[in-house]
Coordinates of C-alpha atoms in Angstrom, one line a residue:
M1 CA 37.9 -158.6 85.1
I2 CA 36.5 -158.9 88.7
R3 CA 36.4 -162.2 90.8
Q4 CA 32.7 -162.4 92.1
D5 CA 31.8 -165.5 94.0
G6 CA 34.7 -167.4 92.4
K7 CA 33.8 -166.3 88.8
D8 CA 35.2 -163.7 86.5
V9 CA 32.9 -160.9 86.1
S10 CA 33.5 -158.3 83.4
F11 CA 32.1 -154.9 82.5
A12 CA 29.5 -155.4 79.6
A13 CA 30.8 -154.7 76.1
E14 CA 28.2 -152.8 75.0
L15 CA 27.4 -149.8 77.3
P16 CA 23.9 -150.1 78.7
P17 CA 22.1 -146.6 79.1
V18 CA 23.9 -144.2 81.6
L19 CA 21.5 -142.5 84.0
P20 CA 22.1 -139.2 85.4
V21 CA 22.7 -140.2 88.9
S22 CA 25.3 -140.4 91.3
L23 CA 25.8 -144.0 93.3
V24 CA 27.6 -143.7 96.5
L25 CA 28.4 -146.9 98.7
V26 CA 29.1 -146.5 102.2
S27 CA 29.6 -149.5 104.6
D28 CA 27.5 -149.4 108.0
Y29 CA 29.0 -152.4 109.4
E30 CA 32.4 -153.2 111.0
D31 CA 34.0 -156.0 108.8
G32 CA 37.5 -156.2 110.0
A33 CA 40.3 -155.8 107.3
K34 CA 39.3 -154.2 104.3
T35 CA 38.9 -156.9 101.6
W36 CA 36.8 -154.8 98.9
N37 CA 34.8 -157.8 98.6
D38 CA 31.2 -156.3 99.1
E39 CA 32.4 -153.2 97.0
R40 CA 33.5 -155.4 94.1
K41 CA 30.1 -157.2 94.2
A42 CA 28.2 -154.0 94.1
V43 CA 30.2 -152.1 91.5
A44 CA 30.0 -155.4 89.2
A45 CA 26.3 -155.4 89.6
Y46 CA 25.4 -151.9 89.2
L47 CA 27.6 -151.4 86.2
N48 CA 26.4 -154.5 84.3
D49 CA 22.9 -153.8 84.6
P50 CA 21.3 -153.5 81.2
H51 CA 18.3 -151.3 82.2
G52 CA 20.7 -148.4 83.3
I53 CA 23.8 -147.7 85.2
P54 CA 24.9 -144.7 87.2
A55 CA 26.8 -142.1 85.9
E56 CA 29.5 -142.2 88.5
V57 CA 30.3 -144.6 91.6
V58 CA 31.5 -143.0 94.7
I59 CA 32.8 -145.2 97.3
V60 CA 33.2 -143.5 100.6
G61 CA 35.3 -145.3 103.7
A62 CA 36.8 -144.2 106.8
R63 CA 40.4 -143.2 106.5
A64 CA 41.6 -145.6 108.9
D65 CA 40.2 -148.4 107.3
I66 CA 40.8 -147.8 103.5
E67 CA 44.0 -145.6 103.1
D68 CA 46.5 -148.4 103.3
A69 CA 43.8 -150.6 101.5
E70 CA 44.8 -150.7 97.6
P71 CA 41.3 -150.5 95.7
P72 CA 40.8 -153.2 92.8
S73 CA 42.7 -151.9 89.8
E74 CA 39.8 -153.2 87.7
W75 CA 37.9 -150.2 88.6
S76 CA 40.2 -148.0 86.4
N77 CA 38.7 -149.8 83.4
A78 CA 34.9 -149.2 84.4
P79 CA 32.7 -147.5 81.8
V80 CA 32.0 -144.7 84.2
P81 CA 34.1 -143.1 86.8
V82 CA 34.7 -145.1 90.1
R83 CA 36.2 -142.9 92.8
V84 CA 37.3 -144.3 96.3
E85 CA 37.2 -141.5 98.8
A86 CA 38.9 -141.6 102.3
V87 CA 37.0 -139.3 105.1
D88 CA 37.7 -138.7 108.6
E89 CA 34.5 -140.2 109.9
T90 CA 33.7 -143.6 111.3
A91 CA 29.9 -143.4 111.8
S92 CA 28.0 -144.5 108.7
G93 CA 25.6 -141.8 108.8
R94 CA 28.4 -139.2 108.8
M95 CA 30.1 -141.0 105.9
K96 CA 27.0 -140.9 103.9
N97 CA 26.7 -137.0 104.2
C98 CA 30.5 -136.8 103.2
A99 CA 29.5 -139.1 100.1
V100 CA 26.7 -137.0 99.1
A101 CA 28.7 -133.7 99.2
L102 CA 31.5 -135.5 97.1
S103 CA 28.9 -136.6 94.3
N104 CA 28.4 -134.6 91.2
H105 CA 24.7 -135.3 90.0
E106 CA 21.5 -133.9 91.4
I107 CA 19.8 -137.5 92.4
V108 CA 22.0 -139.6 94.4
A109 CA 21.5 -143.2 95.1
V110 CA 22.9 -143.8 98.7
I111 CA 23.4 -147.5 99.4
E112 CA 25.1 -149.6 101.9
T113 CA 27.7 -151.9 100.5
D114 CA 26.2 -154.9 101.4
C115 CA 23.1 -154.0 99.5
I116 CA 22.5 -154.8 95.6
G117 CA 19.6 -153.9 93.7
E118 CA 18.0 -156.6 91.5
Q119 CA 18.4 -155.6 87.8
G120 CA 16.3 -152.9 86.6
W121 CA 16.2 -151.2 90.2
L122 CA 18.0 -148.2 89.5
A123 CA 16.2 -147.6 86.2
I124 CA 12.8 -148.0 88.1
M125 CA 13.6 -145.6 90.9
M126 CA 15.0 -143.0 88.4
R127 CA 12.0 -142.9 86.3
R128 CA 9.9 -142.4 89.4
M129 CA 12.1 -139.7 90.5
Q130 CA 11.9 -138.0 87.2
E131 CA 8.3 -138.1 86.7
D132 CA 7.5 -136.6 90.2
P133 CA 9.9 -133.5 90.5
Q134 CA 8.3 -132.8 94.2
L135 CA 9.6 -136.2 95.4
G136 CA 12.5 -135.7 97.6
M137 CA 13.3 -139.0 98.6
L138 CA 12.4 -142.5 97.5
S139 CA 12.8 -145.8 99.4
P140 CA 12.6 -149.4 97.3
R141 CA 11.2 -152.6 99.0
T142 CA 14.1 -154.3 100.7
A143 CA 14.5 -158.2 101.0
Y144 CA 17.2 -160.8 101.9
P145 CA 18.8 -162.5 98.6
A146 CA 17.0 -165.8 98.7
H147 CA 13.4 -164.3 99.7
R148 CA 11.9 -166.3 96.9
T149 CA 13.2 -169.6 97.6
D150 CA 14.5 -170.1 101.4
R151 CA 12.0 -170.2 104.1
V152 CA 14.1 -168.5 106.9
Q153 CA 15.2 -165.6 104.5
R154 CA 11.5 -165.1 103.4
V155 CA 10.2 -165.0 107.0
M156 CA 12.9 -162.5 108.1
T157 CA 12.5 -160.5 105.1
L158 CA 8.8 -159.9 106.5
L159 CA 9.8 -159.5 110.0
D160 CA 12.6 -157.6 109.5
R161 CA 12.1 -155.1 106.2
G162 CA 8.2 -155.3 105.8
Y163 CA 7.5 -152.4 108.2
V164 CA 8.3 -149.9 105.5
E165 CA 5.6 -151.2 103.2
V166 CA 2.7 -151.2 105.5
P167 CA 0.4 -148.6 107.0
E168 CA 0.6 -148.0 110.9
A169 CA -1.6 -149.8 113.1
D170 CA -4.2 -147.1 112.9
G171 CA -4.2 -146.7 109.1
R172 CA -1.8 -143.9 108.6
M173 CA 0.9 -144.6 105.8
I174 CA 4.1 -143.1 106.9
F175 CA 6.7 -143.5 104.1
R176 CA 10.1 -144.2 105.3
T177 CA 13.3 -142.2 104.3
P178 CA 15.9 -144.7 102.7
I179 CA 17.7 -146.9 105.3
N180 CA 19.9 -149.3 103.3
G181 CA 19.6 -147.7 100.0
G182 CA 17.4 -145.4 98.2
L183 CA 17.3 -142.3 95.8
E184 CA 17.5 -138.7 97.3
R185 CA 17.8 -135.3 95.6
R186 CA 21.2 -134.1 96.5
S187 CA 20.1 -130.6 97.8
L188 CA 17.8 -132.3 100.4
A189 CA 20.3 -134.5 101.8
L190 CA 22.7 -131.7 102.1
Q191 CA 20.1 -129.7 103.9
F192 CA 19.0 -132.8 106.1
P193 CA 22.3 -134.5 107.0
Y194 CA 22.5 -137.3 109.4
P195 CA 23.2 -136.1 112.9
H196 CA 26.0 -137.4 115.0
H197 CA 25.0 -140.3 117.2
P198 CA 26.8 -143.6 117.8
S199 CA 23.7 -145.7 116.7
P200 CA 23.0 -145.5 113.0
F201 CA 19.4 -146.4 113.6
I202 CA 18.9 -143.6 116.0
A203 CA 20.8 -141.1 113.6
N204 CA 18.4 -142.3 110.7
H205 CA 15.2 -141.9 113.0
L206 CA 16.1 -138.4 114.3
R207 CA 16.8 -137.5 110.6
E208 CA 13.7 -139.0 109.3
M209 CA 11.8 -136.9 112.1
D210 CA 13.4 -133.8 110.6
I211 CA 12.6 -134.6 106.9
H212 CA 8.9 -135.4 107.8
K213 CA 8.7 -132.2 110.1
A214 CA 9.9 -130.1 107.2
G215 CA 7.1 -131.5 104.9
V216 CA 9.6 -133.2 102.5
A217 CA 7.8 -135.6 99.8
V218 CA 9.0 -139.1 100.8
G219 CA 7.8 -142.0 98.8
L220 CA 7.9 -146.0 98.4
E221 CA 8.7 -147.9 95.1
P222 CA 7.8 -151.5 95.8
S223 CA 8.3 -152.9 92.5
A224 CA 12.1 -152.0 92.9
V225 CA 13.8 -154.5 95.0
L226 CA 16.9 -154.0 96.9
L227 CA 18.7 -157.1 98.3
H228 CA 20.2 -156.9 101.6
A229 CA 23.0 -159.4 102.5
F230 CA 21.9 -162.2 104.8
H231 CA 24.6 -162.7 107.2
G232 CA 23.1 -165.5 109.2
F233 CA 21.7 -165.3 112.8
G234 CA 24.3 -163.3 114.4
F235 CA 23.5 -160.7 111.9
I236 CA 19.8 -161.1 112.9
A237 CA 20.5 -160.9 116.8
D238 CA 22.8 -157.7 116.3
L239 CA 19.8 -155.9 114.4
R240 CA 17.1 -156.9 116.7
R241 CA 19.2 -155.6 119.9
N242 CA 19.8 -152.5 117.9
K243 CA 15.9 -152.0 117.2
G244 CA 15.0 -152.4 120.9
F245 CA 18.0 -149.9 121.8
Q246 CA 16.5 -147.6 119.4
F247 CA 13.0 -148.0 120.6
W248 CA 14.2 -147.4 124.2
H249 CA 15.9 -143.9 123.2
M250 CA 13.1 -142.7 121.1
M251 CA 10.2 -143.6 123.7
R252 CA 12.3 -141.9 126.2
R253 CA 12.8 -138.8 124.2
E254 CA 8.9 -138.4 124.1
N255 CA 9.0 -137.4 127.6
P256 CA 12.2 -137.8 129.2
D257 CA 10.8 -137.1 133.2
R258 CA 8.0 -139.5 132.8
W259 CA 10.2 -142.3 131.4
D260 CA 12.8 -141.9 133.9
R261 CA 10.3 -142.4 136.8
L262 CA 9.6 -145.8 135.4
G263 CA 11.3 -148.8 136.7
G264 CA 14.0 -150.8 134.4
A265 CA 11.3 -153.7 134.1
S266 CA 8.4 -151.4 133.2
Q267 CA 10.5 -149.6 130.4
I268 CA 11.6 -152.9 128.9
R269 CA 8.0 -154.1 128.9
K270 CA 7.0 -151.0 127.0
V271 CA 9.8 -151.4 124.4
V272 CA 8.8 -155.1 124.0
R273 CA 5.2 -154.1 123.6
Q274 CA 6.0 -151.6 121.1
A275 CA 8.0 -153.9 119.1
W276 CA 5.4 -156.8 119.1
K277 CA 2.8 -153.9 118.0
L278 CA 4.8 -153.2 114.8
E279 CA 5.5 -157.0 114.2
R280 CA 1.8 -157.9 114.6
N281 CA 0.8 -155.1 112.2
V282 CA 3.4 -156.4 109.6
I283 CA 2.3 -160.1 110.1
R284 CA -1.3 -159.1 109.6
R285 CA -1.2 -156.8 106.5
L286 CA 1.8 -158.3 104.5
G287 CA 2.0 -161.9 105.9
P288 CA -0.8 -163.6 103.7
K289 CA 0.8 -161.8 100.5
R290 CA 4.4 -162.7 100.9
L291 CA 4.5 -166.2 103.0
K292 CA 3.8 -169.7 102.1
P293 CA 1.9 -172.0 104.0
L294 CA 4.9 -173.8 105.3
D295 CA 6.5 -170.6 106.5
W296 CA 3.9 -169.8 109.3
P297 CA 5.2 -172.4 111.9
L298 CA 8.5 -170.4 111.8
V299 CA 6.8 -166.9 112.6
P300 CA 6.1 -167.2 116.2
V301 CA 9.5 -168.5 116.9
M302 CA 11.4 -165.7 115.1
V303 CA 8.9 -163.3 116.7
L304 CA 9.5 -164.4 120.3
L305 CA 13.4 -164.6 119.5
G306 CA 13.2 -161.0 118.0
L307 CA 11.2 -159.7 121.0
Y308 CA 13.8 -161.3 123.5
L309 CA 16.7 -159.6 121.5
A310 CA 14.8 -156.4 121.5
A311 CA 14.7 -156.6 125.4
Q312 CA 18.4 -157.3 125.5
G313 CA 18.8 -154.0 123.4
A314 CA 16.6 -152.0 125.7
A315 CA 18.5 -153.2 128.5
D316 CA 21.4 -152.1 127.3
A317 CA 20.3 -148.7 126.4
R318 CA 19.1 -148.3 130.1
A319 CA 22.4 -149.3 131.5
G320 CA 23.9 -146.3 129.7
A321 CA 25.6 -148.2 126.8
G322 CA 26.7 -146.2 123.5
L323 CA 25.5 -149.3 121.6
P324 CA 23.9 -152.5 122.4
R325 CA 26.4 -155.6 123.4
G326 CA 28.4 -156.8 120.6
S327 CA 27.1 -154.5 117.9
G328 CA 28.9 -154.4 114.6
Y329 CA 26.9 -151.4 113.2
R330 CA 28.6 -148.0 113.0

């Protein structure tokens, strides 16, 4: 029996279909003392999906965080093996590398612990991977939990998560590698590990560049929806500063000498201009499909706030910080 949101949650008495996939759970956010709350919710959700459950669950955490935190005893009664593995890594990307290496199936669902798929999510993704053996990695559509009922979460789902679903401004469709969660073939995940970098955003970007350069087939399955926990405006501010920080570093990487000759104000303007270009593209292409009439007045407010926060992240990058101010990402 698991306590989730104040209620008892049991594993289904009748075993759902078991899918040949390893589910690995990794936390990408510093959350203080280990409580296992996110992991409990995720395990309960994924192992009670009537459409199909993973064949195993591997939960990986930094040794310093979890070696003295006793895992919930209820997991010993789960219908499939649930393993907790402590590793000598703290960066989320490097922990994902360890998790994949510790998994036992050729298809691996690499999920951050504060993300839970809607029912049927895993079965839809698995079917697509099995039908297309050339597909190396598959991303879902990501949304905030109340995106259907809450105006703020609906707008922020569009602005924070919509870019994976739309073509670039020039019409090219660049399929994104899984970020918060998705399916990967284990052999490819081992071939393209996350590089070491203090910023998980930059580590993911560098890995994605290597994957696309190698010609790996990456896909998007918009009918599978992964719900990312919404932690409030502090979380949004952290995310947006990290995106500005990422943009600064990746823009500098294109031509370091030329970039370094620019003044600080010019660099930050370029970052803000790039962030606005991406926002505008998503709003134009996806906004009419996803937003309701009363949502639109909130859009410019959140866009301007996001651009201001991106500028802060860019300023931190220029100052040589390892991460943006106050970041909880790892």
